Coordinates of C-alpha atoms in Angstrom, one line a residue:
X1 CA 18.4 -74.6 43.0
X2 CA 17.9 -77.5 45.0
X3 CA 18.9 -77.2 48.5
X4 CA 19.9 -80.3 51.0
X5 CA 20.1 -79.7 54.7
X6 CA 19.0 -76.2 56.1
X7 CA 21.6 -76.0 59.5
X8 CA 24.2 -73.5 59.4
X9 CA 27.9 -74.3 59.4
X10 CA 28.9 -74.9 63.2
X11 CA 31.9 -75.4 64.9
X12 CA 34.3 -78.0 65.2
X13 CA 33.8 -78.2 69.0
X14 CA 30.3 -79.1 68.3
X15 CA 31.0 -81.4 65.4
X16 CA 33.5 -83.4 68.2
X17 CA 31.1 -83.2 70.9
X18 CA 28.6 -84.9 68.6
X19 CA 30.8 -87.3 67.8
X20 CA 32.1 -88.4 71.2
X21 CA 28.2 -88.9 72.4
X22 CA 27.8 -90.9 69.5
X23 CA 30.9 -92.5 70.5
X24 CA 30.4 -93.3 74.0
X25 CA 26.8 -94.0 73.7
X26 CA 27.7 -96.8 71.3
X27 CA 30.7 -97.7 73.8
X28 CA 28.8 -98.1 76.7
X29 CA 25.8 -100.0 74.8
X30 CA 28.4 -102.4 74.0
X31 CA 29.4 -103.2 77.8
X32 CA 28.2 -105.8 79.4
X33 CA 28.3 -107.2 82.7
X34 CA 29.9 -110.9 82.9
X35 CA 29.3 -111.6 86.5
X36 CA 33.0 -113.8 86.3
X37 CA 32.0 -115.3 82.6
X38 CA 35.0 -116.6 81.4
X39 CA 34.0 -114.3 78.0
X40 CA 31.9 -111.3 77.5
X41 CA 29.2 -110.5 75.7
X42 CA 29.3 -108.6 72.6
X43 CA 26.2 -105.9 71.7
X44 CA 25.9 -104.6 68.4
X45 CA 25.0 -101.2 67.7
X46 CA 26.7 -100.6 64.7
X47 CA 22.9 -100.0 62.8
X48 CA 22.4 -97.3 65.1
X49 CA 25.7 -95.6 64.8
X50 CA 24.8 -95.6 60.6
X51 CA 21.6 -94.3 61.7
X52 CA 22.9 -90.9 63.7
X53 CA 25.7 -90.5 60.8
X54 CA 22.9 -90.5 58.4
X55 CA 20.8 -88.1 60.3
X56 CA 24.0 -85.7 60.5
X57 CA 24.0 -85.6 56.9
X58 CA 20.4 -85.2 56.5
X59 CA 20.1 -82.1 58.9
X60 CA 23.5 -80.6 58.4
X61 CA 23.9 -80.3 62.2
X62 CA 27.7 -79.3 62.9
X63 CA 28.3 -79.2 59.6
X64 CA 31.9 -77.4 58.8
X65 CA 32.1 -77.1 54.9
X66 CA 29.7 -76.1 51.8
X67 CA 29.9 -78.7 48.8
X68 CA 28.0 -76.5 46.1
X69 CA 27.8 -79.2 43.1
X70 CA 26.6 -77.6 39.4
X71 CA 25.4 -79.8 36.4
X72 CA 27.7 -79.0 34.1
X73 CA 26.1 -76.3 31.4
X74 CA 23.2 -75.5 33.6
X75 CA 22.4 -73.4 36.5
X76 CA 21.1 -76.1 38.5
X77 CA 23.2 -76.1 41.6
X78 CA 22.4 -78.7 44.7
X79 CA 24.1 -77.2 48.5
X80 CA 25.6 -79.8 50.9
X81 CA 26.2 -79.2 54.3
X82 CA 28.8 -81.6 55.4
X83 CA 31.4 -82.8 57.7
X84 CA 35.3 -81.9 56.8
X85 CA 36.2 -85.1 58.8
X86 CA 33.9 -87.9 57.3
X87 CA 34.5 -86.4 53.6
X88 CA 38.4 -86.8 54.3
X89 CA 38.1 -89.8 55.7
X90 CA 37.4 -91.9 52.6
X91 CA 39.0 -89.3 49.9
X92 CA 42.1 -88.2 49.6
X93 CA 40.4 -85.8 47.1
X94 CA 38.5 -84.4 49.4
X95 CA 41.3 -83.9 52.2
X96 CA 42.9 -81.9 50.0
X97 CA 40.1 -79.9 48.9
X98 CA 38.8 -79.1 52.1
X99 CA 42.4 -78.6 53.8
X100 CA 42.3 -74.6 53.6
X101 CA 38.6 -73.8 52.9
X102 CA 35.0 -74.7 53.5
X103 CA 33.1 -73.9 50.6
X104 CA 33.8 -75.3 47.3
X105 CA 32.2 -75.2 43.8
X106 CA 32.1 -78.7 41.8
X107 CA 31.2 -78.5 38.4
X108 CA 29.9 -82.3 37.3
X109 CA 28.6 -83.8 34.4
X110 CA 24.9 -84.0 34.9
X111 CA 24.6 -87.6 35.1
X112 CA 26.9 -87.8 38.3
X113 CA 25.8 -84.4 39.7
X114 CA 21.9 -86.0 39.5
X115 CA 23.5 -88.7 42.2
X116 CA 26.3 -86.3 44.2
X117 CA 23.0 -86.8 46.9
X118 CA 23.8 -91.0 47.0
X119 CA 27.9 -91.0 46.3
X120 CA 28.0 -88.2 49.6
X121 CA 25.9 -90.9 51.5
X122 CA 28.1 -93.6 50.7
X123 CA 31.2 -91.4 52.2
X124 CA 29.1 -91.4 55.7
X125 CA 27.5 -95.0 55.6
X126 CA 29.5 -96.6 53.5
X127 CA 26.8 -98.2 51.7
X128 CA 24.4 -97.5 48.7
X129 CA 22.2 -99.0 46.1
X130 CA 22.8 -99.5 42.4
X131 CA 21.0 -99.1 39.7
X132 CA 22.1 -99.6 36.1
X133 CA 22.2 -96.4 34.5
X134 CA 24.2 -95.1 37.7
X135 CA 26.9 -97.3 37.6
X136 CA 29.1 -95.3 35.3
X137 CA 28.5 -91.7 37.2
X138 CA 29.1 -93.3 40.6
X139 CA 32.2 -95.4 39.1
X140 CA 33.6 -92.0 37.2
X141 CA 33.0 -89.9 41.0
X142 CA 34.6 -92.4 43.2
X143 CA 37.2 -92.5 40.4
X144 CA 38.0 -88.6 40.6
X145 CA 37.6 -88.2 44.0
X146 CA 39.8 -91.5 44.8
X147 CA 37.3 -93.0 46.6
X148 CA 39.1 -96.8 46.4
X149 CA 36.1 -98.8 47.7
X150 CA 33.5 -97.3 45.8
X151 CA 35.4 -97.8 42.7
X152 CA 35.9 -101.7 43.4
X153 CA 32.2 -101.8 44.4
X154 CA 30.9 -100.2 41.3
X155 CA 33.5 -101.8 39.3
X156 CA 32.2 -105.5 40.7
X157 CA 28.6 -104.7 40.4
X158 CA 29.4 -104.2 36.4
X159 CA 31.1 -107.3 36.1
X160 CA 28.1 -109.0 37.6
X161 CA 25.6 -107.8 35.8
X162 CA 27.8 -108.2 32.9
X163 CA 27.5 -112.2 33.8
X164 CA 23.9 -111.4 34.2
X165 CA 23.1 -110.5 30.9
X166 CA 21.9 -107.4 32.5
X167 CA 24.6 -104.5 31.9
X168 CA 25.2 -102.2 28.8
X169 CA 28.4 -104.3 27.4
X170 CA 29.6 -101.9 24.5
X171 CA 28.5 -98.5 26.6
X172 CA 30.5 -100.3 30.0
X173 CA 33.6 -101.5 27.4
X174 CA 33.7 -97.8 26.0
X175 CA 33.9 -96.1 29.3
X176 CA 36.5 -98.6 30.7
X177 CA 38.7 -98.3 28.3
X178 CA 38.2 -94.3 28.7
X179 CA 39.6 -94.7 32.8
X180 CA 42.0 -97.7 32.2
X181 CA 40.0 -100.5 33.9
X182 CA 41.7 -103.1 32.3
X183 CA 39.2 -105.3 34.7
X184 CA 36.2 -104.0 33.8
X185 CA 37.5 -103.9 29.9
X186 CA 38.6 -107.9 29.6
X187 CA 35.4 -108.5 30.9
X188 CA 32.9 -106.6 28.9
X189 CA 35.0 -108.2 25.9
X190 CA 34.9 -111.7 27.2
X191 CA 31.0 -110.9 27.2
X192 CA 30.7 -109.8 24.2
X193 CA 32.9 -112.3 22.5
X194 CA 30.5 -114.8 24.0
X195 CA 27.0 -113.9 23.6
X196 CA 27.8 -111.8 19.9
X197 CA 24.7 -113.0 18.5
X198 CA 22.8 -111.2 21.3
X199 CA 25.1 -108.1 21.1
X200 CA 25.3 -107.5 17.5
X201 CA 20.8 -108.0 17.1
X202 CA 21.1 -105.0 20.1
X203 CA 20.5 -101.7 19.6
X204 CA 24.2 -101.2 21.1
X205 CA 25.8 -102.7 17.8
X206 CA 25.4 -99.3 16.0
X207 CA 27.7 -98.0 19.1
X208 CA 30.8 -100.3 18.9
X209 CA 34.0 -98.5 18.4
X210 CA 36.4 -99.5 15.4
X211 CA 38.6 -100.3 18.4
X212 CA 36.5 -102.7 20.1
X213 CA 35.8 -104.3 16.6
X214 CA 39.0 -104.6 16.0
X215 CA 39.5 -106.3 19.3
X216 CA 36.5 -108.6 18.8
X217 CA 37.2 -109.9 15.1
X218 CA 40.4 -112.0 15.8
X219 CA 38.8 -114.1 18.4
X220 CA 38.4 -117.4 17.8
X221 CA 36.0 -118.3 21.1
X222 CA 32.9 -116.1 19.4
X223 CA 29.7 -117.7 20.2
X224 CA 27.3 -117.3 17.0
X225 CA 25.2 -119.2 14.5
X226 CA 28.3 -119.5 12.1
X227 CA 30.6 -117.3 10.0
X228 CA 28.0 -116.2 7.9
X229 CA 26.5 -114.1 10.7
X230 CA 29.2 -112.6 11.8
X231 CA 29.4 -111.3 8.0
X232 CA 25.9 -110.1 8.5
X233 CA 27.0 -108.4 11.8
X234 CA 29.8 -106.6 10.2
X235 CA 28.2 -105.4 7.1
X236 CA 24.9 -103.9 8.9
X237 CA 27.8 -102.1 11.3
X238 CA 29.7 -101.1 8.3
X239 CA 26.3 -99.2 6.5
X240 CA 25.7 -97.6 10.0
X241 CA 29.2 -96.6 11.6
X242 CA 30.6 -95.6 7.6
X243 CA 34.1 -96.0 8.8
X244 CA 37.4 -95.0 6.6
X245 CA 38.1 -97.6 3.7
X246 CA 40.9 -98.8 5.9
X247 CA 39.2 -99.7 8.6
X248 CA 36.3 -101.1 6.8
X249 CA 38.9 -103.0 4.3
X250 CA 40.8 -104.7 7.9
X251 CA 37.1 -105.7 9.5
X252 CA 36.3 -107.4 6.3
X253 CA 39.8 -109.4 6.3
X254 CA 38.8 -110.6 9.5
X255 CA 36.6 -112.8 8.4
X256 CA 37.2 -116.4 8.0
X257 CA 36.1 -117.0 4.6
X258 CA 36.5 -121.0 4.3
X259 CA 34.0 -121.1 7.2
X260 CA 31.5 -120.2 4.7
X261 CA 30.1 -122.9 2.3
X262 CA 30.7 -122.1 -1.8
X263 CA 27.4 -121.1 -2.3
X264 CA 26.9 -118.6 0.4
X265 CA 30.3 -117.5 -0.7
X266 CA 28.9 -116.8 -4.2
X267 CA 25.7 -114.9 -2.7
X268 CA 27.9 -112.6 -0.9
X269 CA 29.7 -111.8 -3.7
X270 CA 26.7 -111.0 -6.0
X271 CA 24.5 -109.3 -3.4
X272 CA 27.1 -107.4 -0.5
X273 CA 26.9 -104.0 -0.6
X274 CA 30.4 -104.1 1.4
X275 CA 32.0 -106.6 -1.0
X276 CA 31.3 -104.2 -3.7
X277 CA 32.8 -101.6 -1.8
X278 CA 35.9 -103.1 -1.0
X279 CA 35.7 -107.0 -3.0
X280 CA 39.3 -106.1 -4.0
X281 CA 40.6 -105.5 -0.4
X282 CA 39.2 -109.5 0.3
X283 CA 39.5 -111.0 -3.1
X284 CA 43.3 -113.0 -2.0
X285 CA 41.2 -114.9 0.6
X286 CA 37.8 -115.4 -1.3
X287 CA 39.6 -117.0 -4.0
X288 CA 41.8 -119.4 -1.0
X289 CA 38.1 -120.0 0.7
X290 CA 37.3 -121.4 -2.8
X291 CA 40.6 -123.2 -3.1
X292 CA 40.5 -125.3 0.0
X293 CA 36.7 -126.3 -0.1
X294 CA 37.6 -127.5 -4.0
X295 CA 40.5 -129.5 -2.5
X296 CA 40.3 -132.2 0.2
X297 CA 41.8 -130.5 3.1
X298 CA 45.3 -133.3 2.8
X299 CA 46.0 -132.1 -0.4
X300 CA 45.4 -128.1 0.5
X301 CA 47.5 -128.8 3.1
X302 CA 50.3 -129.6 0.8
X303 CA 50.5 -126.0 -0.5
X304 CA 49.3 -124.0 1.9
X305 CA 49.7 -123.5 5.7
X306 CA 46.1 -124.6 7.1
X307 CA 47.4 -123.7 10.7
X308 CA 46.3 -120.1 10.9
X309 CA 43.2 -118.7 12.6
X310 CA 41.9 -118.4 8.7
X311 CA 41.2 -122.1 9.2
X312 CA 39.9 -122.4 12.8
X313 CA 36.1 -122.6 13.5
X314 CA 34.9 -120.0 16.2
X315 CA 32.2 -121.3 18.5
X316 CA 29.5 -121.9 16.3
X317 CA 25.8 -123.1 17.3
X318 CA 24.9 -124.3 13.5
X319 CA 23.7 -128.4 13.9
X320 CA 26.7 -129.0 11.6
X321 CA 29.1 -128.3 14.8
X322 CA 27.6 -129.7 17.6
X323 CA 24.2 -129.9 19.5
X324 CA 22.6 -128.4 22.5
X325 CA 22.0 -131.0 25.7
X326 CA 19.7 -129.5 28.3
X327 CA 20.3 -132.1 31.6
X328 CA 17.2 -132.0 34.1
X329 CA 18.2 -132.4 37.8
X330 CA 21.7 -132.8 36.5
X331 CA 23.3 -133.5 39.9
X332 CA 21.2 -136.8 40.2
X333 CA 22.8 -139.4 38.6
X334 CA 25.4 -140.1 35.6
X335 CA 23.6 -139.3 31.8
X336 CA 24.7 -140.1 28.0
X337 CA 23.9 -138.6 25.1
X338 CA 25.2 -138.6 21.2
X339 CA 25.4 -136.4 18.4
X340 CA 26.6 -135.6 15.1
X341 CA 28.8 -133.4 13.1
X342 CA 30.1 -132.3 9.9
X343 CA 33.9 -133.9 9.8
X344 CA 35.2 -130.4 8.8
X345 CA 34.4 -127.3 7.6
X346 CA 35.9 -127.9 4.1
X347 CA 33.1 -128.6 0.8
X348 CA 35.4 -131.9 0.2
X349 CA 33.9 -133.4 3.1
X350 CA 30.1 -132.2 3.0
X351 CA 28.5 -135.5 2.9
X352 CA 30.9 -136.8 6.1
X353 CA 29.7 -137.2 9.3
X354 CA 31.2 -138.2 13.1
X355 CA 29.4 -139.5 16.0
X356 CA 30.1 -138.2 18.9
X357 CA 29.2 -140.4 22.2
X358 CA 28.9 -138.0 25.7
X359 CA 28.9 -138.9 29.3
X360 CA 28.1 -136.5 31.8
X361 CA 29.3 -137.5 35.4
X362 CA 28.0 -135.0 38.5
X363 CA 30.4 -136.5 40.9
X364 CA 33.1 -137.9 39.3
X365 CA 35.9 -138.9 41.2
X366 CA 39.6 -138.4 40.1
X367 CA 42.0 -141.2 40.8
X368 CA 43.6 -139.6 43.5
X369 CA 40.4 -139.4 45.4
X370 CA 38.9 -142.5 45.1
X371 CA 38.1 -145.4 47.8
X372 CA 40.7 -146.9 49.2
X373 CA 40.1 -149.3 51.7
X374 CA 43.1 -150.6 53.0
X375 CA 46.2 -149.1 53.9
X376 CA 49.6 -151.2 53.5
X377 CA 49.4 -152.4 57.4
X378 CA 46.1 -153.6 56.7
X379 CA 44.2 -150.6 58.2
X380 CA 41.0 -149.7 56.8
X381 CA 41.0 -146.1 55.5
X382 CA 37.4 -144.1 55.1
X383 CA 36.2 -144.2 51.4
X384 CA 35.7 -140.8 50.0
X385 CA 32.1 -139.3 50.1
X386 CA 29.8 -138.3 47.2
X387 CA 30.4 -135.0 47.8
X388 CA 34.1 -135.1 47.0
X389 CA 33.8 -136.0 43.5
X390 CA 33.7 -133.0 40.8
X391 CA 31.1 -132.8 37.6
X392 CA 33.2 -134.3 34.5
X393 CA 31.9 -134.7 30.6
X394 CA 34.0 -137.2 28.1
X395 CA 33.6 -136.4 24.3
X396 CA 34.7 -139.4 22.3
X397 CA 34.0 -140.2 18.8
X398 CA 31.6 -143.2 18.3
X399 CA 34.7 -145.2 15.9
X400 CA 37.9 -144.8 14.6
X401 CA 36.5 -143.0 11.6
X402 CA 36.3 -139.9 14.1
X403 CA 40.1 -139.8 13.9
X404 CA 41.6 -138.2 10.4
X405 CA 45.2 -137.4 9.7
X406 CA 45.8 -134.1 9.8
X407 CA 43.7 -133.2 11.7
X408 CA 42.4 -133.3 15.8
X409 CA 39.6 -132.1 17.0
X410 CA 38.3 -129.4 19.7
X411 CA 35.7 -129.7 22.3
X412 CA 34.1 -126.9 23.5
X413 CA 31.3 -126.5 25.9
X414 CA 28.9 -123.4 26.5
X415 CA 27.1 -123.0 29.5
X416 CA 24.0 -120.9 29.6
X417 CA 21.5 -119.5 31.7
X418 CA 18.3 -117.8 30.4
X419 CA 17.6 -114.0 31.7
X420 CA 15.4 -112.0 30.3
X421 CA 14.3 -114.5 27.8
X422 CA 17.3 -115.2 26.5
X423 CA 19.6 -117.7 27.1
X424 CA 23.0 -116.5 27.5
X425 CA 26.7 -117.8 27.7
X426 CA 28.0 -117.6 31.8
X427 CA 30.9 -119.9 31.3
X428 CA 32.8 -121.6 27.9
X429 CA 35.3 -124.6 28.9
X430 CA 37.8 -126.7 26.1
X431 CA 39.8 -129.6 26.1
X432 CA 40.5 -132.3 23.6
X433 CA 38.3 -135.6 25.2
X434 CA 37.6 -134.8 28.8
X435 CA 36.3 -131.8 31.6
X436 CA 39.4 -132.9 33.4
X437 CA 41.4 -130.8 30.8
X438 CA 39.8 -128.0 31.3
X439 CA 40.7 -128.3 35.4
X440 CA 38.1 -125.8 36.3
X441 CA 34.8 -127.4 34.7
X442 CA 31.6 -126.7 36.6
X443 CA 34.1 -126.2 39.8
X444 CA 31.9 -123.8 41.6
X445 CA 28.5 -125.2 40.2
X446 CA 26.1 -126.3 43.5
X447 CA 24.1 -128.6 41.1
X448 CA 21.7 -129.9 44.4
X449 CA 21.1 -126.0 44.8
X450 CA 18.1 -125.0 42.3
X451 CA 18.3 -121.4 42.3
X452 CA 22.3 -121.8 41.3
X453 CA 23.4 -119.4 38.8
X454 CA 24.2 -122.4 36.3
X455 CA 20.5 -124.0 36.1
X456 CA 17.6 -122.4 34.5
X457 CA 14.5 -124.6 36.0
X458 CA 16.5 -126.5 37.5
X459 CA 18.2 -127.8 34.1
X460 CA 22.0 -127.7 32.9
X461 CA 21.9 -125.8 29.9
X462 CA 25.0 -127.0 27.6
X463 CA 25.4 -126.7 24.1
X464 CA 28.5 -129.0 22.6
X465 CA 30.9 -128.1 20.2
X466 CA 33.6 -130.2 17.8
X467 CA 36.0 -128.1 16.3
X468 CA 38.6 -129.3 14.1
X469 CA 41.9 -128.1 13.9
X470 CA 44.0 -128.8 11.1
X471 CA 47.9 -129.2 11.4
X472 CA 50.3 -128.7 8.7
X473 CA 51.9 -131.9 6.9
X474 CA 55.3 -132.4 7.2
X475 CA 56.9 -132.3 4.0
X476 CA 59.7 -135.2 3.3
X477 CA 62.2 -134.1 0.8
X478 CA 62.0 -136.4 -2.5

């Protein structure tokens, strides 16, 4: 049994006279004389006030309640000598608790009972440090013990090491979704949907729920090599998770087969252990994967609605979608690049390729903004400074062969940032020709700053992205 403090309960006169000296000492510490300044002169002692609070913990002086906190199916039990007052201060929980008694047993799980010692500190200082594998047991404490600030802390330090490539995406989704942190939840999913490449060659993959797959599959903004992967992805999770044939038969619908070129379609069918399983489930839309990459995608559309999410490339990283652009000092001056891709994902139109032309502008200004240097009186007005213009990229195809009835086509840009040797997605923007779509593009970004969460050695990592998007034809009566 480890024991914490060694002072003996005292009395609440004690525990208010304490108080009060701490009080006034701090008071008059923070008096000064003016001598008829027209202001005074503040002196902070708030470090030292933390200080004596901590020391009150430490050393149980005037302590008026037991906390005795047990690991859950163990004997272990860990005494606190604490302070009815500070406890209630910051829970409600607590107040309650503590209202009509002052010893209490806690039974917690032994992850959050291993750190009662750091969430009790927090209630008197109001401050602690995070590490990884505590974030769930301090989240789930300051969630039962109501503990508001704690919970947004916690809840905050996730979501930022969720953007840092860091955090435990499927183990954090799991347990959100167990306490109803919508927050937390959307953003382990946006994650995940993002950087699946990364997640699914993790060890979490094995751990991913049939829910959270279920919630993952539909997307069309995954970030991966193509469709063929996520195939991969799904059939190595279906041969470790062994789920019920309905669930396994509704993952593999999911998939969008006419992403997948006819011959990988055919290798799949003679070599997947899953499509053996369950081929029957999936053979409707093998046999309409087939049908539109026989079939230019004009005359498919004539029979078939080519406007579903069937149809829709996700973010993929193959060449034949688009090309990374890595853009040294990128807030110096304007740049251009081009690139290639396939015209669209059906077999019909293998051979055809679009050039795409790119212009990357670090301080572009919109119209509204720029220089005017005359007002209608004839008064000069300022011109607007560099600093007032915002980063903008324009995709446009090289000629008019980039245009296709039928059919427009989707830009997408991935930002990345390498951690921990890989690079990772931070931020994914779309619009149809230009940034300005998007409205938010690179808004935060300090590009002059070289330790700014968007550059990796002092580089804007981009990777560009031209989906097409069919539309259905309309049909004229004969």
């Amino acid at each position: 049994m480890l024991r914490l403090g060694c002072a003996k309960p005292g009395s609440w006169g004690s525990f208010w006279a304490i108080l009060t000296l701490v009080g006034l000492a701090t008071h008059a510490a923070q008096r000064a004389d003016v001598s008829g300044e027209a202001a005074g002169t503040s002196v902070n002692h708030s470090q030292m006030l933390l200080q004596r609070l901590q020391e009150l913990l430490r050393q149980g002086n005037a302590s008026d309640v037991v906390l005795r906190v047990q690991a859950a199916g163990t004997d272990e039990v860990r005494v606190f000598h604490a302070h009815r007052l500070l406890l209630g201060l910051h829970s409600e929980l607590f107040r309650e608790l503590l209202s009509n008694q002052s010893e209490v047993m806690l039974v917690e799980p032994r992850d959050c009972a291993a750190i009662f010692d750091k969430f009790i500190r927090y209630l008197y200082c109001g401050e602690l440090t995070v590490l990884l594998a505590q974030a769930i047991p301090l989240h789930r404490l300051a969630t039962k013990y109501r503990v508001s600030s704690l919970q947004r802390g916690v809840a905050d330090y996730m979501r930022g090491h969720l953007a840092g490539g860091a955090g435990p995406a499927v183990g954090w989704y799991h347990y959100a979704l167990s306490t109803g942190d919508e927050a937390l939840r959307q953003s382990c999913l946006q994650f995940l949907a993002w950087n699946l490449s990364a997640a699914a060659a993790s060890a979490e993959w094995g751990s991913v729920s049939p829910e959270l797959l279920a919630q993952l599959l539909p997307r069309s903004d995954l970030v991966l090599r193509d469709e063929l992967e996520l195939f991969q992805a799904l059939e190595a999770w279906l041969s470790r998770a062994r789920p019920s044939p309905d669930v396994a038969e509704g993952a593999l619908r999911a998939i969008r087969y006419p992403m997948i070129p006819p011959a990988q379609l055919f290798q799949l069918q003679a070599r997947s252990a899953a499509l053996a399983r369950h081929g029957r489930a999936v053979a409707d839309l093998l046999l309409q994967a087939y049908q539109f990459h026989a079939a230019s995608p004009l005359h498919f559309a004539k029979f078939f609605p080519v406007n579903g999410s069937a149809f829709l490339p996700r973010n993929y990283l193959a060449p034949a979608w688009g090309a990374p652009w890595v853009i040294s000092n990128p807030a110096r001056d304007d740049r251009s690049t081009s690139f290639q891709t396939q015209l669209g994902p059906s077999g019909h139109d293998l051979g055809r390729r679009v050039t795409w032309n790119v212009l990357f502008s670090p301080r572009w200004l919109p119209v509204g903004l720029r220089p005017v240097y005359a007002d209608a009186a004839g008064t000069a007005l300022p011109a607007a400074r560099p600093e007032d213009g915002r980063p903008r990229l324009v995709v446009t195809p090289a000629s008019s062969s980039g245009e296709a009835a039928g059919v427009s086509f989707q830009k997408t840009v991935l930002v990345g940032a390498r951690l921990h040797g890989r690079l990772l997605v931070r931020h994914v923007y779309s619009f149809h020709r230009s940034s300005e779509e998007a409205g938010d593009f690179l808004a935060q970004a300090d590009l002059q700053r070289r330790n700014s969460e968007y550059l990796v050695d002092n580089a804007l990592h981009l990777h560009l992205i031209v989906k097409p998007v069919y539309h259905t034809l309309i049909r004229t009566p004969e």
